[in-house]
């Protein structure tokens, strides 16, 4: 585990089982019918959320700068380092000695890091910045 002020990183572990039971009928928010037939299978979240295990990491969000994108404090991000950065993708970036998660805005030869909270400023990346796009966020896991 590696920590920074804004993100805490984790790597995927080897799967220890066949996954959790998956009920393939959808979950009703109303009253279930006792006559409903359903089929049980097993599902692995690693199989569902990770495309490239060797290039995938997890990180916990710290802060409020991406709340309008649905990324809240302590949410668990799935980050794939093998994906190409692109305009409008949410990326984990290393900026001037710290990790941050922001939406990429790319136009011609300019890059901005766009927070998804109006209380935070847009960051214009210049040649003076120590800047690396570290990976692309593919999924977010929330506690309820």
PDB file of C-alpha atoms in Angstrom:
ATOM      1  CA  UNK A   1       0.000   0.000   0.000  1.00  0.00           C
ATOM      2  CA  UNK A   2       1.279   3.461  -0.956  1.00  0.00           C
ATOM      3  CA  UNK A   3      -0.243   6.662   0.387  1.00  0.00           C
ATOM      4  CA  UNK A   4      -0.228  10.290  -0.626  1.00  0.00           C
ATOM      5  CA  UNK A   5      -2.241  13.248   0.629  1.00  0.00           C
ATOM      6  CA  UNK A   6      -5.015  12.806  -1.925  1.00  0.00           C
ATOM      7  CA  UNK A   7      -5.160   9.096  -2.795  1.00  0.00           C
ATOM      8  CA  UNK A   8      -4.342   5.786  -1.109  1.00  0.00           C
ATOM      9  CA  UNK A   9      -3.259   3.100  -3.606  1.00  0.00           C
ATOM     10  CA  UNK A  10      -3.834  -0.659  -3.516  1.00  0.00           C
ATOM     11  CA  UNK A  11      -3.028  -3.449  -5.964  1.00  0.00           C
ATOM     12  CA  UNK A  12      -5.412  -6.299  -6.859  1.00  0.00           C
ATOM     13  CA  UNK A  13      -4.873  -9.526  -4.927  1.00  0.00           C
ATOM     14  CA  UNK A  14      -5.177 -13.021  -6.310  1.00  0.00           C
ATOM     15  CA  UNK A  15      -8.770 -14.199  -6.231  1.00  0.00           C
ATOM     16  CA  UNK A  16      -9.434 -16.430  -3.232  1.00  0.00           C
ATOM     17  CA  UNK A  17     -12.602 -18.092  -4.480  1.00  0.00           C
ATOM     18  CA  UNK A  18     -15.175 -18.404  -7.195  1.00  0.00           C
ATOM     19  CA  UNK A  19     -16.825 -15.083  -6.455  1.00  0.00           C
ATOM     20  CA  UNK A  20     -20.115 -14.198  -4.809  1.00  0.00           C
ATOM     21  CA  UNK A  21     -23.500 -15.587  -5.777  1.00  0.00           C
ATOM     22  CA  UNK A  22     -25.077 -13.574  -8.596  1.00  0.00           C
ATOM     23  CA  UNK A  23     -28.860 -13.651  -9.015  1.00  0.00           C
ATOM     24  CA  UNK A  24     -29.467 -13.030 -12.709  1.00  0.00           C
ATOM     25  CA  UNK A  25     -33.035 -11.691 -12.534  1.00  0.00           C
ATOM     26  CA  UNK A  26     -32.569  -8.119 -11.413  1.00  0.00           C
ATOM     27  CA  UNK A  27     -33.498  -6.946  -7.961  1.00  0.00           C
ATOM     28  CA  UNK A  28     -36.991  -5.560  -7.497  1.00  0.00           C
ATOM     29  CA  UNK A  29     -37.474  -2.526  -5.329  1.00  0.00           C
ATOM     30  CA  UNK A  30     -41.081  -3.655  -4.823  1.00  0.00           C
ATOM     31  CA  UNK A  31     -42.389  -6.918  -3.435  1.00  0.00           C
ATOM     32  CA  UNK A  32     -40.805 -10.111  -4.801  1.00  0.00           C
ATOM     33  CA  UNK A  33     -43.039 -12.695  -6.354  1.00  0.00           C
ATOM     34  CA  UNK A  34     -42.650 -16.179  -4.821  1.00  0.00           C
ATOM     35  CA  UNK A  35     -43.284 -17.609  -8.300  1.00  0.00           C
ATOM     36  CA  UNK A  36     -40.228 -15.886  -9.769  1.00  0.00           C
ATOM     37  CA  UNK A  37     -37.722 -18.353 -11.131  1.00  0.00           C
ATOM     38  CA  UNK A  38     -34.119 -17.297 -10.988  1.00  0.00           C
ATOM     39  CA  UNK A  39     -30.766 -18.752 -11.912  1.00  0.00           C
ATOM     40  CA  UNK A  40     -27.799 -18.553  -9.564  1.00  0.00           C
ATOM     41  CA  UNK A  41     -24.303 -18.206 -10.904  1.00  0.00           C
ATOM     42  CA  UNK A  42     -21.103 -16.920  -9.389  1.00  0.00           C
ATOM     43  CA  UNK A  43     -19.660 -13.556 -10.304  1.00  0.00           C
ATOM     44  CA  UNK A  44     -16.171 -12.207  -9.651  1.00  0.00           C
ATOM     45  CA  UNK A  45     -15.853  -8.454  -9.345  1.00  0.00           C
ATOM     46  CA  UNK A  46     -12.265  -8.797 -10.566  1.00  0.00           C
ATOM     47  CA  UNK A  47     -13.598 -10.296 -13.800  1.00  0.00           C
ATOM     48  CA  UNK A  48     -16.253  -7.576 -14.106  1.00  0.00           C
ATOM     49  CA  UNK A  49     -14.141  -4.536 -13.201  1.00  0.00           C
ATOM     50  CA  UNK A  50     -10.585  -5.343 -14.298  1.00  0.00           C
ATOM     51  CA  UNK A  51      -9.575  -5.651 -17.942  1.00  0.00           C
ATOM     52  CA  UNK A  52      -5.801  -5.711 -17.474  1.00  0.00           C
ATOM     53  CA  UNK A  53      -4.807  -7.036 -14.047  1.00  0.00           C
ATOM     54  CA  UNK A  54      -1.118  -6.173 -14.417  1.00  0.00           C
ATOM     55  CA  UNK A  55      -1.928  -2.525 -15.130  1.00  0.00           C
ATOM     56  CA  UNK A  56      -4.833  -2.074 -12.688  1.00  0.00           C
ATOM     57  CA  UNK A  57      -4.674  -0.435  -9.289  1.00  0.00           C
ATOM     58  CA  UNK A  58      -7.188   0.696  -6.712  1.00  0.00           C
ATOM     59  CA  UNK A  59      -7.103   4.023  -4.885  1.00  0.00           C
ATOM     60  CA  UNK A  60      -9.325   5.643  -2.298  1.00  0.00           C
ATOM     61  CA  UNK A  61     -10.514   9.178  -2.996  1.00  0.00           C
ATOM     62  CA  UNK A  62      -9.590  11.836  -0.470  1.00  0.00           C
ATOM     63  CA  UNK A  63     -11.474  15.119  -0.689  1.00  0.00           C
ATOM     64  CA  UNK A  64     -14.457  16.673  -2.428  1.00  0.00           C
ATOM     65  CA  UNK A  65     -13.145  17.992  -5.768  1.00  0.00           C
ATOM     66  CA  UNK A  66     -14.930  15.327  -7.861  1.00  0.00           C
ATOM     67  CA  UNK A  67     -18.274  15.008  -6.061  1.00  0.00           C
ATOM     68  CA  UNK A  68     -20.341  16.136  -9.076  1.00  0.00           C
ATOM     69  CA  UNK A  69     -18.857  13.233 -11.050  1.00  0.00           C
ATOM     70  CA  UNK A  70     -20.017  10.855  -8.309  1.00  0.00           C
ATOM     71  CA  UNK A  71     -16.573  10.422  -6.753  1.00  0.00           C
ATOM     72  CA  UNK A  72     -16.960  10.994  -3.028  1.00  0.00           C
ATOM     73  CA  UNK A  73     -14.468  10.946  -0.159  1.00  0.00           C
ATOM     74  CA  UNK A  74     -13.339   7.350   0.573  1.00  0.00           C
ATOM     75  CA  UNK A  75     -14.804   5.879  -2.640  1.00  0.00           C
ATOM     76  CA  UNK A  76     -12.622   3.152  -4.130  1.00  0.00           C
ATOM     77  CA  UNK A  77     -11.433   3.852  -7.686  1.00  0.00           C
ATOM     78  CA  UNK A  78     -10.441   1.210 -10.223  1.00  0.00           C
ATOM     79  CA  UNK A  79      -7.575   2.673 -12.282  1.00  0.00           C
ATOM     80  CA  UNK A  80      -6.198   1.158 -15.481  1.00  0.00           C
ATOM     81  CA  UNK A  81      -2.716   2.366 -16.430  1.00  0.00           C
ATOM     82  CA  UNK A  82      -2.844   0.662 -19.850  1.00  0.00           C
ATOM     83  CA  UNK A  83      -5.622   2.915 -21.207  1.00  0.00           C
ATOM     84  CA  UNK A  84      -4.788   5.920 -23.355  1.00  0.00           C
ATOM     85  CA  UNK A  85      -5.626   9.297 -21.831  1.00  0.00           C
ATOM     86  CA  UNK A  86      -8.293  11.193 -23.766  1.00  0.00           C
ATOM     87  CA  UNK A  87     -10.376  14.327 -23.486  1.00  0.00           C
ATOM     88  CA  UNK A  88     -13.209  14.021 -20.932  1.00  0.00           C
ATOM     89  CA  UNK A  89     -11.791  10.910 -19.238  1.00  0.00           C
ATOM     90  CA  UNK A  90     -11.336  10.924 -15.477  1.00  0.00           C
ATOM     91  CA  UNK A  91      -7.662  10.418 -14.735  1.00  0.00           C
ATOM     92  CA  UNK A  92      -5.351   9.950 -11.804  1.00  0.00           C
ATOM     93  CA  UNK A  93      -2.481  12.375 -12.333  1.00  0.00           C
ATOM     94  CA  UNK A  94       0.801  13.078 -10.603  1.00  0.00           C
ATOM     95  CA  UNK A  95       1.060  16.860 -10.412  1.00  0.00           C
ATOM     96  CA  UNK A  96       3.937  18.693  -8.737  1.00  0.00           C
ATOM     97  CA  UNK A  97       4.630  15.948  -6.194  1.00  0.00           C
ATOM     98  CA  UNK A  98       1.068  14.890  -5.392  1.00  0.00           C
ATOM     99  CA  UNK A  99      -1.523  12.555  -6.858  1.00  0.00           C
ATOM    100  CA  UNK A 100      -4.894  14.000  -7.832  1.00  0.00           C
ATOM    101  CA  UNK A 101      -7.979  12.736  -9.651  1.00  0.00           C
ATOM    102  CA  UNK A 102      -9.608  15.091 -12.170  1.00  0.00           C
ATOM    103  CA  UNK A 103     -11.380  15.117 -15.531  1.00  0.00           C
ATOM    104  CA  UNK A 104      -8.998  15.667 -18.462  1.00  0.00           C
ATOM    105  CA  UNK A 105      -9.668  18.566 -20.801  1.00  0.00           C
ATOM    106  CA  UNK A 106      -7.445  18.428 -23.862  1.00  0.00           C
ATOM    107  CA  UNK A 107      -7.585  21.013 -26.634  1.00  0.00           C
ATOM    108  CA  UNK A 108      -4.886  21.341 -29.272  1.00  0.00           C
ATOM    109  CA  UNK A 109      -1.626  21.508 -27.300  1.00  0.00           C
ATOM    110  CA  UNK A 110      -3.174  22.428 -23.944  1.00  0.00           C
ATOM    111  CA  UNK A 111      -4.238  20.243 -21.022  1.00  0.00           C
ATOM    112  CA  UNK A 112      -6.455  21.228 -18.112  1.00  0.00           C
ATOM    113  CA  UNK A 113      -7.459  19.243 -15.053  1.00  0.00           C
ATOM    114  CA  UNK A 114     -11.135  19.931 -14.436  1.00  0.00           C
ATOM    115  CA  UNK A 115     -12.564  19.330 -10.969  1.00  0.00           C
ATOM    116  CA  UNK A 116     -16.224  18.325 -10.747  1.00  0.00           C
ATOM    117  CA  UNK A 117     -17.019  20.733  -7.931  1.00  0.00           C
ATOM    118  CA  UNK A 118     -17.444  24.485  -8.546  1.00  0.00           C
ATOM    119  CA  UNK A 119     -15.570  25.261  -5.308  1.00  0.00           C
ATOM    120  CA  UNK A 120     -12.298  24.036  -6.863  1.00  0.00           C
ATOM    121  CA  UNK A 121     -10.319  25.784  -9.632  1.00  0.00           C
ATOM    122  CA  UNK A 122      -9.502  24.360 -13.061  1.00  0.00           C
ATOM    123  CA  UNK A 123      -5.782  23.616 -13.318  1.00  0.00           C
ATOM    124  CA  UNK A 124      -3.988  24.605 -16.517  1.00  0.00           C
ATOM    125  CA  UNK A 125      -0.959  22.354 -17.050  1.00  0.00           C
ATOM    126  CA  UNK A 126       2.122  24.209 -18.257  1.00  0.00           C
ATOM    127  CA  UNK A 127       5.718  23.254 -19.020  1.00  0.00           C
ATOM    128  CA  UNK A 128       6.657  24.366 -15.512  1.00  0.00           C
ATOM    129  CA  UNK A 129       4.529  21.622 -13.941  1.00  0.00           C
ATOM    130  CA  UNK A 130       5.895  18.191 -13.036  1.00  0.00           C
ATOM    131  CA  UNK A 131       2.978  16.315 -14.610  1.00  0.00           C
ATOM    132  CA  UNK A 132       2.214  12.681 -15.518  1.00  0.00           C
ATOM    133  CA  UNK A 133      -1.128  11.092 -16.350  1.00  0.00           C
ATOM    134  CA  UNK A 134      -0.800   8.008 -14.170  1.00  0.00           C
ATOM    135  CA  UNK A 135      -3.944   6.088 -15.170  1.00  0.00           C
ATOM    136  CA  UNK A 136      -7.575   6.264 -16.235  1.00  0.00           C
ATOM    137  CA  UNK A 137     -10.443   5.670 -13.805  1.00  0.00           C
ATOM    138  CA  UNK A 138     -12.677   2.892 -15.127  1.00  0.00           C
ATOM    139  CA  UNK A 139     -14.993   2.246 -12.177  1.00  0.00           C
ATOM    140  CA  UNK A 140     -15.886   3.531  -8.737  1.00  0.00           C
ATOM    141  CA  UNK A 141     -16.949   1.351  -5.821  1.00  0.00           C
ATOM    142  CA  UNK A 142     -19.107   2.970  -3.145  1.00  0.00           C
ATOM    143  CA  UNK A 143     -20.229   1.977   0.329  1.00  0.00           C
ATOM    144  CA  UNK A 144     -23.891   2.507   1.094  1.00  0.00           C
TER     145      UNK A 144
END
